[in-house]
GROMACS .gro file of C-alpha atoms in nm:
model
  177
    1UNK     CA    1  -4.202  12.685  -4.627
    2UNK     CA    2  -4.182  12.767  -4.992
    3UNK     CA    3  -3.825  12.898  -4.984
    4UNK     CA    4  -3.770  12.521  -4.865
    5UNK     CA    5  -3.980  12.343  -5.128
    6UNK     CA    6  -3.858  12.539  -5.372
    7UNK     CA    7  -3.445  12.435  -5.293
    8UNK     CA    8  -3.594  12.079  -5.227
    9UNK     CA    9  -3.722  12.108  -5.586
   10UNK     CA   10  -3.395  12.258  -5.716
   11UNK     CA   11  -3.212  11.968  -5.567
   12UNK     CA   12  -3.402  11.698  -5.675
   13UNK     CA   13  -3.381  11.783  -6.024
   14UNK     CA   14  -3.041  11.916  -6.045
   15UNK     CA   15  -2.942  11.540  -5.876
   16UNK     CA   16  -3.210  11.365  -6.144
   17UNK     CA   17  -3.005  11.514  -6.422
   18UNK     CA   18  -2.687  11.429  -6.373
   19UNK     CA   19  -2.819  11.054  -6.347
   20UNK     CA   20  -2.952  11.058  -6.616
   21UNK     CA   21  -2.615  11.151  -6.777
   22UNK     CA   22  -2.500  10.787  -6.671
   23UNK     CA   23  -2.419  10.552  -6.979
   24UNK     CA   24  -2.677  10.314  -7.099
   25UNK     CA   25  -2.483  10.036  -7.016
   26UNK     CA   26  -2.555  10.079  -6.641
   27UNK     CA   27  -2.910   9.967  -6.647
   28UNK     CA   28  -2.911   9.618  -6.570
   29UNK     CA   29  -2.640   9.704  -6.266
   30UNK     CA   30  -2.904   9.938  -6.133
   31UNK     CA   31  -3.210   9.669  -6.166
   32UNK     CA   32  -2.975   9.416  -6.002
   33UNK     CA   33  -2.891   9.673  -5.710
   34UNK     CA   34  -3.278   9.754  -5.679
   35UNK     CA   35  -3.390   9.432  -5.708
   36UNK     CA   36  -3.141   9.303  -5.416
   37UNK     CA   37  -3.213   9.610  -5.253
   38UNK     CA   38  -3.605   9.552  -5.205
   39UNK     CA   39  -3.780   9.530  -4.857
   40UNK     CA   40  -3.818   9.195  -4.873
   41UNK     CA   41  -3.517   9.087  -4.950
   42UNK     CA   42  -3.366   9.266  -4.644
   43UNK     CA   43  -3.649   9.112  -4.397
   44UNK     CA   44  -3.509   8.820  -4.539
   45UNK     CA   45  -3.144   8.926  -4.470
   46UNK     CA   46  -3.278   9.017  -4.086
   47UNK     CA   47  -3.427   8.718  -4.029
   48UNK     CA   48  -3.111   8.529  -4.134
   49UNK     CA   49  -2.911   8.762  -3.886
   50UNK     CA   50  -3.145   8.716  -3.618
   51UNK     CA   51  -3.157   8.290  -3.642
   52UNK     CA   52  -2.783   8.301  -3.686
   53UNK     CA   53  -2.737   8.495  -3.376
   54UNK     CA   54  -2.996   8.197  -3.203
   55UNK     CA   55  -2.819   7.934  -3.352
   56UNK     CA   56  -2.462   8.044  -3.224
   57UNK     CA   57  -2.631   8.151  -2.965
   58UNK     CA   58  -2.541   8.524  -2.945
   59UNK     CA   59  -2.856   8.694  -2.778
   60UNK     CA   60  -2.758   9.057  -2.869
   61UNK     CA   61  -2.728   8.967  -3.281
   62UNK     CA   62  -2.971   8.757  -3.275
   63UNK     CA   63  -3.191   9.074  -3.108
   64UNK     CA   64  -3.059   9.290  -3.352
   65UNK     CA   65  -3.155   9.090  -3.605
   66UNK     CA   66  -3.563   9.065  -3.467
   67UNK     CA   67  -3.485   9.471  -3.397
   68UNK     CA   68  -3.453   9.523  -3.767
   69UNK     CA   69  -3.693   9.302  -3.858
   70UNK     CA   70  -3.946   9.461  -3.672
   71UNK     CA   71  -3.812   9.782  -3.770
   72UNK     CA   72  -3.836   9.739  -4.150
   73UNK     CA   73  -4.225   9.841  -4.178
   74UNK     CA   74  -4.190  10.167  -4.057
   75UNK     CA   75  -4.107  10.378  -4.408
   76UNK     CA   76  -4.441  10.242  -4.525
   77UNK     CA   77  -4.612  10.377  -4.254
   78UNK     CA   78  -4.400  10.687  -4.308
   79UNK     CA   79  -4.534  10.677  -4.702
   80UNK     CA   80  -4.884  10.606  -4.600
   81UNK     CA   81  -4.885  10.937  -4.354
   82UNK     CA   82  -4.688  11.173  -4.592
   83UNK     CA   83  -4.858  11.034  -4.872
   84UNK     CA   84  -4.568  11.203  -5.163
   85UNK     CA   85  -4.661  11.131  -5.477
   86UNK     CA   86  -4.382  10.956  -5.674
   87UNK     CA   87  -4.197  11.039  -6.011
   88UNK     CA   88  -4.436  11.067  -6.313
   89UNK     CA   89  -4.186  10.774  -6.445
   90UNK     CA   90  -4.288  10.568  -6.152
   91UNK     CA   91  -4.623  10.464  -6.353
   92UNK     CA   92  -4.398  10.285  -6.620
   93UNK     CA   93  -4.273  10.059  -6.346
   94UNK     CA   94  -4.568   9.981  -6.214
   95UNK     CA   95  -4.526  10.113  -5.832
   96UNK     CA   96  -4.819  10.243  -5.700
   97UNK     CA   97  -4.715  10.349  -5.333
   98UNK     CA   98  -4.625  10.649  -5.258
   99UNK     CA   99  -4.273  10.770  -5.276
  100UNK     CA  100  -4.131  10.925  -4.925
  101UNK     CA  101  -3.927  10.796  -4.769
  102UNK     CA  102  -3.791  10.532  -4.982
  103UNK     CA  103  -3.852  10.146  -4.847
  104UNK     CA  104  -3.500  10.035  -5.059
  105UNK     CA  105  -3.277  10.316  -4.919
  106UNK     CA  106  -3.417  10.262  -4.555
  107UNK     CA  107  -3.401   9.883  -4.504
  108UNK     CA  108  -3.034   9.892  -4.704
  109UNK     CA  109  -2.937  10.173  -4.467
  110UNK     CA  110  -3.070   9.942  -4.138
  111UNK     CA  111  -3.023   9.565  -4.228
  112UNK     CA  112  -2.670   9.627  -4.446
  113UNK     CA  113  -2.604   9.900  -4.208
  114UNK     CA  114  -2.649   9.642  -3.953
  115UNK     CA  115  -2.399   9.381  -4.105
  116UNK     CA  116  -2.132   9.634  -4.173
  117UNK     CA  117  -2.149   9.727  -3.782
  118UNK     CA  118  -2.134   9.357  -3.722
  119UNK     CA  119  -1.845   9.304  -3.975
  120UNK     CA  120  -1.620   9.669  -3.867
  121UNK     CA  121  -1.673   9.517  -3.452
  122UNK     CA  122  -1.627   9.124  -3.556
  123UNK     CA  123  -1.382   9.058  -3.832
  124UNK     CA  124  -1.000   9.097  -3.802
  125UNK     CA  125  -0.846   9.364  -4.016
  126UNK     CA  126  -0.803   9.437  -4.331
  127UNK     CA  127  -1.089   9.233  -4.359
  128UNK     CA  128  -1.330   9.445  -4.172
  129UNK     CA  129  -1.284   9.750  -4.349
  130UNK     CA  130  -1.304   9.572  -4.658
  131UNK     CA  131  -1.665   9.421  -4.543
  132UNK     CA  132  -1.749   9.734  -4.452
  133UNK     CA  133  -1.657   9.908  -4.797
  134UNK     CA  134  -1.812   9.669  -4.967
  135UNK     CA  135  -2.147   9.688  -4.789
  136UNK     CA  136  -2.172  10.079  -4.772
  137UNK     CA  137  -2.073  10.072  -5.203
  138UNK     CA  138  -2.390   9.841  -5.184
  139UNK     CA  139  -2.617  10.101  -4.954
  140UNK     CA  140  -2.501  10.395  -5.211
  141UNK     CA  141  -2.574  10.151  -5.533
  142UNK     CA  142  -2.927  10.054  -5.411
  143UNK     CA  143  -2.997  10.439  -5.354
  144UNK     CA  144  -2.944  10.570  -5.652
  145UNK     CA  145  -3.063  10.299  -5.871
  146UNK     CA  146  -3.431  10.393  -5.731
  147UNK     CA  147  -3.354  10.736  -5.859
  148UNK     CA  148  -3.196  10.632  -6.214
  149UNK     CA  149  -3.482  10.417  -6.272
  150UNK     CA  150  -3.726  10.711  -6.185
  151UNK     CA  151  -3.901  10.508  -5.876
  152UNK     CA  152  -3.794  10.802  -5.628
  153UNK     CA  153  -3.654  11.158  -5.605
  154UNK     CA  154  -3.332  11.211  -5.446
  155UNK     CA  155  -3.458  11.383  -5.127
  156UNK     CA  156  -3.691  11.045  -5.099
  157UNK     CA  157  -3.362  10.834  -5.083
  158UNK     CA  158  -3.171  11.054  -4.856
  159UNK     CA  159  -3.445  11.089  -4.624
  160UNK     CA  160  -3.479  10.684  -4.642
  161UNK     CA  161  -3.074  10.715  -4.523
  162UNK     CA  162  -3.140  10.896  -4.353
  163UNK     CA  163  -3.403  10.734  -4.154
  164UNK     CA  164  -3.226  10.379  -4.184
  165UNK     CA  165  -2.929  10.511  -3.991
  166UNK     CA  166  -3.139  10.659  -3.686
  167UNK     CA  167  -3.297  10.332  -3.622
  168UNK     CA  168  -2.951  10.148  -3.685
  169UNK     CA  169  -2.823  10.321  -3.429
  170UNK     CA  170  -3.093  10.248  -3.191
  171UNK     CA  171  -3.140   9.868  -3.309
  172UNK     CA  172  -2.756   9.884  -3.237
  173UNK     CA  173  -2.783  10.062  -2.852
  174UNK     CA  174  -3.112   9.834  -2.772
  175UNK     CA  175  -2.959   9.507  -2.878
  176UNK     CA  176  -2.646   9.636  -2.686
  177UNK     CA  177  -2.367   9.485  -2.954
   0.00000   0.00000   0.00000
C-alpha cells in the first residue's frame, strides 16, 4: 500500500508542476472553465436535457437527462466517505470539502459526456465530431483548471473521470439511447 501512495504522490506532484509552468495569462480561462464546470451548473445542464427530451417528447433523453441528474450527488458522497484532505492552496479559495473525487471533473465527465453521446449518435457529420471535440476540449479544460488553481490533485480529477464515465455509460445503457 505504500509502494502505491508513494507513486500516487510522485504523480500528483510531478503533474502539479508542470501546471504550474503554464503562463500567467491563462488564469481567467481556467476560472471561466471552473466556474462553468461547477456541480451546479451541470444539474442545471441535466435538467435542461431531461425537459427537452419531455418537451420533444423523447422518453429515453429525457431519462437520461433525470439519470444524470440523479446521478450528480454521488462524488460528494464519495468525498464525505474518503474524506481526502484537499491541497494546502485549497484554503485560499475558500473550499472546505474534501477533495476526492473531484465534483467538477465528475459531473463534466457525466452531463457533457452525456451531450457529446447525444451529439456523436444525433447530428449529421462533420458536425458531430465537431460537437463532440468541442465538448471533450471542455471536459479536459474544466479538469485541469481545478488542479491549476490548487482546488484538487491530479489523481482527484482523474478519479472524478474517471468515475463520470462509468456512470455515463450506465445512464447511457439504462436510458437505452
Amino acid at each position: 500500500m505504500t509502494a502505491i501512495r508513494t507513486f500516487l504522490h510522485s504523480f500528483d506532484q510531478a503533474i502539479i508542476v508542470w501546471i504550474t509552468t503554464f503562463p500567467a495569462w491563462i488564469r481567467p480561462i481556467m476560472e471561466v472553465c471552473t466556474l462553468y464546470g461547477a456541480p451546479w451548473v451541470m444539474a442545471i445542464v441535466a435538467t435542461a436535457l431531461m425537459a427537452g427530451g419531455w418537451w420533444r417528447r423523447s422518453m429515453p433523453i429525457a431519462a437520461a437527462g433525470a439519470f444524470a441528474l440523479a446521478a450528480l450527488p454521488l462524488s460528494a458522497l464519495l468525498k464525505l466517505l474518503i474524506r481526502r484532505v484537499r491541497p494546502e492552496t485549497a484554503a485560499t479559495l475558500g473550499l472546505h470539502t474534501y477533495s476526492f473525487p473531484s465534483g467538477h471533473a465528475f459531473g463534466s465527465m457525466l452531463v457533457l459526456g452525456l451531450l457529446g453521446y447525444l451529439a456523436k449518435t444525433r447530428l449529421p457529420q462533420p458536425f458531430d465530431w465537431i460537437a463532440l471535440a468541442i465538448l471533450a476540449l471542455f471536459i479536459l479544460c474544466i479538469g485541469i483548471s481545478r488542479v491549476y488553481l490548487g482546488a484538487h490533485y491530479p489523481t482527484d480529477v482523474l478519479a472524478g473521470w474517471v468515475l463520470g464515465a462509468a456512470i455515463l455509460i450506465i445512464v447511457i445503457r439504462l436510458a437505452a439511447i
